[in-house]
Amino acid sequence: GNSVTQMEGPVTLSEEAFLTINCTYTATGYPSLFWYVQYPGEGLQLLLKATKADDKGSNKGFEATYRKETTSFHLEKGSVQVSDSAVYFCALSDSNFNKFYFGSGTKLNVKP
Amino acid sequence: DAGITQSPRHKVTETGTPVTLRCHQTENHRYMYWYRQDPEHGLRLIHYSYGVKDTDKGEVSDGYSVSRSKTEDFLLTLESATSSQTSVYFCAIRLADTDTQYFGPGTRLTVL
């Protein structure tokens, strides 16, 4: 079946530190992979996505590369800001885009 | 925000009572989804719809039913609420022929 596993939080970093949030997946077929971000009191927002192996998704300084050989989609940012504090969710969709599977979320706290 | 609203935004109810949550969209998207968010599980799909009167089950559909009698509204019903259904419920739409979802603001439901 399909599932997503991401590192547990919270992750606490100082401003300008390097960020990595690990995500691995199990899937049948050829899933698309996503990172969503959730700010307090809000719904999820799409941060970036990749639709096939070796694709790199990027947005707002965040990047993630679809690694089929390691079934991973790790989120990285070179220099985090206080405004990046949020909960980050890794997700995948089945080949038909009908069903989506989310990880449990990783809370990021960035301190000034 | 893809014109998604959810109502009510907050609800407190008692065990055994029926509860209906509403998701409304203004842009005639075909695909709509209901998720629940829990700290230990992240987001889990309850039901989804791929058109008027066309629905299917997700991961955690037991205890929930849905209806979609018109394109713009997708209703989630808890026939007899239980404390285990205390959660934050998110509605989402997906653009046709894409893998991108947009989420509503959420409904916080507490079952006492």
Short mmCIF file of N, CA, C and O in Angstrom, two decimals, chain B residues 30-110:
data_model
loop_
_atom_site.label_atom_id
_atom_site.label_comp_id
_atom_site.label_asym_id
_atom_site.label_seq_id
_atom_site.Cartn_x
_atom_site.Cartn_y
_atom_site.Cartn_z
N ARG B 30 -14.44 19.60 -9.86
CA ARG B 30 -15.06 18.29 -9.84
C ARG B 30 -14.69 17.48 -8.60
O ARG B 30 -15.50 16.75 -8.04
N TYR B 31 -13.43 17.56 -8.18
CA TYR B 31 -12.93 16.69 -7.14
C TYR B 31 -12.90 17.41 -5.80
O TYR B 31 -12.34 18.50 -5.66
N MET B 32 -13.50 16.78 -4.79
CA MET B 32 -13.50 17.33 -3.44
C MET B 32 -13.17 16.21 -2.46
O MET B 32 -13.46 15.03 -2.68
N TYR B 33 -12.57 16.62 -1.32
CA TYR B 33 -12.04 15.66 -0.35
C TYR B 33 -12.37 16.11 1.07
O TYR B 33 -12.43 17.31 1.36
N TRP B 34 -12.53 15.13 1.94
CA TRP B 34 -12.60 15.38 3.38
C TRP B 34 -11.47 14.63 4.07
O TRP B 34 -11.29 13.41 3.87
N TYR B 35 -10.73 15.36 4.92
CA TYR B 35 -9.65 14.79 5.73
C TYR B 35 -9.91 15.11 7.19
O TYR B 35 -10.57 16.09 7.52
N ARG B 36 -9.31 14.30 8.05
CA ARG B 36 -9.22 14.67 9.45
C ARG B 36 -7.74 14.78 9.82
O ARG B 36 -6.90 14.05 9.28
N GLN B 37 -7.45 15.72 10.71
CA GLN B 37 -6.07 15.94 11.14
C GLN B 37 -5.96 15.68 12.62
O GLN B 37 -6.65 16.31 13.43
N ASP B 38 -5.06 14.78 12.98
CA ASP B 38 -4.80 14.43 14.37
C ASP B 38 -3.29 14.45 14.59
O ASP B 38 -2.54 13.99 13.71
N PRO B 39 -2.83 14.93 15.73
CA PRO B 39 -1.39 15.10 15.94
C PRO B 39 -0.57 13.85 15.69
O PRO B 39 0.51 13.92 15.10
N GLU B 40 -1.08 12.71 16.08
CA GLU B 40 -0.28 11.50 15.97
C GLU B 40 -0.37 10.83 14.59
O GLU B 40 0.41 9.95 14.28
N HIS B 41 -1.30 11.29 13.78
CA HIS B 41 -1.54 10.64 12.48
C HIS B 41 -1.37 11.57 11.29
O HIS B 41 -1.36 11.11 10.15
N GLY B 42 -1.24 12.86 11.52
CA GLY B 42 -1.22 13.78 10.40
C GLY B 42 -2.60 13.86 9.76
O GLY B 42 -3.61 13.78 10.45
N LEU B 43 -2.64 13.99 8.45
CA LEU B 43 -3.92 14.04 7.73
C LEU B 43 -4.26 12.67 7.18
O LEU B 43 -3.41 11.99 6.61
N ARG B 44 -5.52 12.31 7.33
CA ARG B 44 -6.00 11.04 6.78
C ARG B 44 -7.27 11.29 5.99
O ARG B 44 -8.16 11.99 6.45
N LEU B 45 -7.36 10.66 4.84
CA LEU B 45 -8.50 10.85 3.96
C LEU B 45 -9.70 10.08 4.47
O LEU B 45 -9.61 8.88 4.77
N ILE B 46 -10.84 10.76 4.56
CA ILE B 46 -12.08 10.14 5.02
C ILE B 46 -12.90 9.66 3.83
O ILE B 46 -13.25 8.48 3.70
N HIS B 47 -13.26 10.58 2.97
CA HIS B 47 -14.02 10.30 1.74
C HIS B 47 -13.59 11.31 0.69
O HIS B 47 -13.12 12.40 1.02
N TYR B 48 -13.84 10.97 -0.55
CA TYR B 48 -13.66 11.95 -1.60
C TYR B 48 -14.78 11.81 -2.63
O TYR B 48 -15.50 10.81 -2.67
N SER B 49 -14.91 12.84 -3.46
CA SER B 49 -15.95 12.87 -4.48
C SER B 49 -15.33 13.25 -5.82
O SER B 49 -14.48 14.14 -5.88
N TYR B 50 -15.78 12.57 -6.86
CA TYR B 50 -15.29 12.87 -8.20
C TYR B 50 -16.41 13.37 -9.10
O TYR B 50 -16.29 13.35 -10.33
N GLY B 51 -17.49 13.80 -8.50
CA GLY B 51 -18.59 14.40 -9.25
C GLY B 51 -19.86 14.35 -8.41
O GLY B 51 -19.89 13.73 -7.34
N VAL B 52 -20.91 14.99 -8.93
CA VAL B 52 -22.18 14.99 -8.22
C VAL B 52 -22.66 13.54 -8.06
O VAL B 52 -22.69 12.78 -9.04
N LYS B 53 -22.96 13.20 -6.84
CA LYS B 53 -23.43 11.87 -6.45
C LYS B 53 -22.37 10.77 -6.60
O LYS B 53 -22.69 9.59 -6.41
N ASP B 54 -21.14 11.12 -6.93
CA ASP B 54 -20.06 10.15 -7.07
C ASP B 54 -19.06 10.32 -5.93
O ASP B 54 -18.35 11.32 -5.87
N THR B 55 -19.03 9.32 -5.04
CA THR B 55 -18.12 9.41 -3.90
C THR B 55 -17.43 8.07 -3.68
O THR B 55 -17.90 7.03 -4.18
N ASP B 56 -16.34 8.10 -2.93
CA ASP B 56 -15.62 6.87 -2.61
C ASP B 56 -14.97 7.02 -1.25
O ASP B 56 -14.79 8.15 -0.75
N LYS B 57 -14.62 5.87 -0.66
CA LYS B 57 -14.07 5.87 0.68
C LYS B 57 -12.57 6.12 0.67
O LYS B 57 -11.87 5.74 -0.27
N GLY B 58 -12.11 6.72 1.78
CA GLY B 58 -10.69 6.86 2.01
C GLY B 58 -10.22 5.89 3.08
O GLY B 58 -10.82 4.85 3.31
N GLU B 59 -9.12 6.29 3.75
CA GLU B 59 -8.50 5.42 4.76
C GLU B 59 -9.36 5.20 5.99
O GLU B 59 -9.31 4.14 6.61
N VAL B 60 -10.09 6.23 6.42
CA VAL B 60 -10.75 6.20 7.73
C VAL B 60 -12.22 6.57 7.59
O VAL B 60 -12.72 7.48 8.23
N SER B 61 -12.95 5.84 6.77
CA SER B 61 -14.33 6.19 6.45
C SER B 61 -15.35 5.66 7.46
O SER B 61 -16.50 6.13 7.47
N ASP B 62 -14.98 4.72 8.31
CA ASP B 62 -15.95 4.15 9.25
C ASP B 62 -16.49 5.24 10.18
O ASP B 62 -15.73 5.99 10.79
N GLY B 63 -17.82 5.28 10.30
CA GLY B 63 -18.45 6.27 11.17
C GLY B 63 -18.78 7.58 10.48
O GLY B 63 -19.34 8.48 11.10
N TYR B 64 -18.41 7.68 9.20
CA TYR B 64 -18.66 8.90 8.43
C TYR B 64 -19.43 8.56 7.16
O TYR B 64 -19.21 7.52 6.54
N SER B 65 -20.29 9.48 6.75
CA SER B 65 -20.92 9.39 5.43
C SER B 65 -20.81 10.75 4.77
O SER B 65 -20.59 11.76 5.43
N VAL B 66 -20.94 10.76 3.45
CA VAL B 66 -20.84 12.00 2.70
C VAL B 66 -21.97 12.07 1.68
O VAL B 66 -22.56 11.06 1.32
N SER B 67 -22.23 13.30 1.25
CA SER B 67 -23.18 13.48 0.16
C SER B 67 -22.76 14.67 -0.68
O SER B 67 -22.18 15.64 -0.18
N ARG B 68 -23.06 14.55 -1.96
CA ARG B 68 -22.75 15.64 -2.89
C ARG B 68 -23.89 15.70 -3.90
O ARG B 68 -23.86 15.03 -4.92
N SER B 69 -24.86 16.55 -3.60
CA SER B 69 -26.04 16.68 -4.46
C SER B 69 -25.88 17.80 -5.48
O SER B 69 -26.64 17.87 -6.44
N LYS B 70 -24.90 18.67 -5.28
CA LYS B 70 -24.57 19.68 -6.26
C LYS B 70 -23.07 19.93 -6.24
O LYS B 70 -22.41 19.65 -5.23
N THR B 71 -22.55 20.44 -7.33
CA THR B 71 -21.11 20.54 -7.49
C THR B 71 -20.45 21.31 -6.36
O THR B 71 -19.38 20.94 -5.89
N GLU B 72 -21.09 22.39 -5.92
CA GLU B 72 -20.41 23.28 -5.00
C GLU B 72 -20.38 22.84 -3.55
O GLU B 72 -19.62 23.38 -2.76
N ASP B 73 -21.19 21.85 -3.18
CA ASP B 73 -21.26 21.47 -1.76
C ASP B 73 -20.93 19.99 -1.55
O ASP B 73 -21.45 19.12 -2.26
N PHE B 74 -20.10 19.75 -0.55
CA PHE B 74 -19.72 18.39 -0.17
C PHE B 74 -19.91 18.29 1.34
O PHE B 74 -19.23 18.98 2.10
N LEU B 75 -20.87 17.47 1.75
CA LEU B 75 -21.23 17.38 3.16
C LEU B 75 -20.64 16.14 3.81
O LEU B 75 -20.67 15.05 3.22
N LEU B 76 -20.14 16.30 5.01
CA LEU B 76 -19.62 15.20 5.81
C LEU B 76 -20.52 15.03 7.02
O LEU B 76 -20.73 16.00 7.76
N THR B 77 -21.06 13.82 7.21
CA THR B 77 -21.96 13.57 8.34
C THR B 77 -21.40 12.51 9.26
O THR B 77 -20.95 11.45 8.80
N LEU B 78 -21.43 12.83 10.54
CA LEU B 78 -21.14 11.86 11.58
C LEU B 78 -22.51 11.45 12.13
O LEU B 78 -23.19 12.25 12.76
N GLU B 79 -22.92 10.24 11.83
CA GLU B 79 -24.29 9.83 12.17
C GLU B 79 -24.52 9.82 13.67
O GLU B 79 -25.60 10.19 14.15
N SER B 80 -23.51 9.40 14.42
CA SER B 80 -23.60 9.34 15.88
C SER B 80 -22.19 9.60 16.41
O SER B 80 -21.37 8.70 16.49
N ALA B 81 -21.94 10.85 16.73
CA ALA B 81 -20.57 11.27 17.04
C ALA B 81 -20.01 10.53 18.26
O ALA B 81 -20.72 10.28 19.25
N THR B 82 -18.72 10.23 18.18
CA THR B 82 -18.00 9.61 19.31
C THR B 82 -16.79 10.48 19.65
O THR B 82 -16.32 11.29 18.83
N SER B 83 -16.27 10.28 20.86
CA SER B 83 -15.15 11.11 21.30
C SER B 83 -13.92 10.91 20.41
O SER B 83 -13.10 11.81 20.26
N SER B 84 -13.81 9.74 19.79
CA SER B 84 -12.67 9.48 18.90
C SER B 84 -12.74 10.30 17.61
O SER B 84 -11.77 10.34 16.85
N GLN B 85 -13.87 10.93 17.37
CA GLN B 85 -14.02 11.77 16.19
C GLN B 85 -13.73 13.24 16.48
O GLN B 85 -13.87 14.09 15.59
N THR B 86 -13.31 13.52 17.70
CA THR B 86 -12.78 14.85 18.00
C THR B 86 -11.53 15.06 17.17
O THR B 86 -10.58 14.28 17.23
N SER B 87 -11.54 16.14 16.36
CA SER B 87 -10.46 16.33 15.41
C SER B 87 -10.64 17.67 14.72
O SER B 87 -11.61 18.39 14.94
N VAL B 88 -9.68 18.00 13.86
CA VAL B 88 -9.84 19.12 12.94
C VAL B 88 -10.10 18.52 11.56
O VAL B 88 -9.34 17.66 11.11
N TYR B 89 -11.16 18.98 10.92
CA TYR B 89 -11.58 18.43 9.63
C TYR B 89 -11.29 19.45 8.54
O TYR B 89 -11.69 20.61 8.63
N PHE B 90 -10.61 18.98 7.50
CA PHE B 90 -10.28 19.83 6.37
C PHE B 90 -10.94 19.32 5.11
O PHE B 90 -10.94 18.12 4.82
N CYS B 91 -11.47 20.25 4.36
CA CYS B 91 -11.98 19.99 3.03
C CYS B 91 -10.91 20.43 2.04
O CYS B 91 -10.16 21.39 2.31
N ALA B 92 -10.85 19.77 0.90
CA ALA B 92 -9.92 20.17 -0.15
C ALA B 92 -10.58 19.96 -1.50
O ALA B 92 -11.50 19.14 -1.64
N ILE B 93 -10.12 20.71 -2.48
CA ILE B 93 -10.52 20.49 -3.86
C ILE B 93 -9.28 20.16 -4.66
O ILE B 93 -8.16 20.49 -4.26
N ARG B 94 -9.46 19.48 -5.75
CA ARG B 94 -8.34 19.21 -6.66
C ARG B 94 -8.74 19.70 -8.04
O ARG B 94 -9.85 19.43 -8.50
N LEU B 95 -7.82 20.38 -8.66
CA LEU B 95 -8.07 20.83 -10.02
C LEU B 95 -8.06 19.62 -10.95
O LEU B 95 -7.21 18.73 -10.84
N ALA B 96 -9.01 19.58 -11.88
CA ALA B 96 -9.10 18.45 -12.81
C ALA B 96 -7.82 18.33 -13.62
O ALA B 96 -7.20 19.32 -13.98
N ASP B 97 -7.42 17.09 -13.86
CA ASP B 97 -6.24 16.79 -14.67
C ASP B 97 -4.95 17.30 -14.07
O ASP B 97 -3.94 17.44 -14.76
N THR B 98 -4.96 17.59 -12.79
CA THR B 98 -3.72 17.95 -12.10
C THR B 98 -3.64 17.17 -10.80
O THR B 98 -4.60 16.53 -10.39
N ASP B 99 -2.49 17.27 -10.15
CA ASP B 99 -2.31 16.60 -8.87
C ASP B 99 -2.30 17.59 -7.71
O ASP B 99 -1.89 17.26 -6.62
N THR B 100 -2.77 18.79 -7.94
CA THR B 100 -2.67 19.85 -6.94
C THR B 100 -3.97 20.00 -6.16
O THR B 100 -5.03 20.18 -6.75
N GLN B 101 -3.87 19.97 -4.84
CA GLN B 101 -5.01 20.18 -3.97
C GLN B 101 -4.92 21.55 -3.30
O GLN B 101 -3.84 22.04 -3.00
N TYR B 102 -6.09 22.11 -3.03
CA TYR B 102 -6.19 23.34 -2.25
C TYR B 102 -7.13 23.06 -1.07
O TYR B 102 -8.18 22.46 -1.25
N PHE B 103 -6.70 23.55 0.09
CA PHE B 103 -7.41 23.22 1.32
C PHE B 103 -8.24 24.39 1.83
O PHE B 103 -7.86 25.55 1.69
N GLY B 104 -9.35 24.03 2.48
CA GLY B 104 -10.15 25.01 3.19
C GLY B 104 -9.52 25.32 4.55
O GLY B 104 -8.49 24.75 4.91
N PRO B 105 -10.16 26.22 5.32
CA PRO B 105 -9.58 26.68 6.58
C PRO B 105 -9.73 25.71 7.74
O PRO B 105 -9.09 25.89 8.77
N GLY B 106 -10.58 24.69 7.60
CA GLY B 106 -10.73 23.69 8.66
C GLY B 106 -11.91 23.94 9.58
O GLY B 106 -12.37 25.08 9.74
N THR B 107 -12.40 22.85 10.16
CA THR B 107 -13.44 22.88 11.20
C THR B 107 -12.93 22.11 12.40
O THR B 107 -12.56 20.94 12.28
N ARG B 108 -12.91 22.78 13.55
CA ARG B 108 -12.49 22.10 14.78
C ARG B 108 -13.72 21.53 15.46
O ARG B 108 -14.62 22.29 15.87
N LEU B 109 -13.81 20.21 15.57
CA LEU B 109 -14.95 19.52 16.17
C LEU B 109 -14.52 18.86 17.47
O LEU B 109 -13.53 18.12 17.50
N THR B 110 -15.26 19.14 18.52
CA THR B 110 -15.03 18.51 19.82
C THR B 110 -16.26 17.72 20.20
O THR B 110 -17.37 18.27 20.22
#
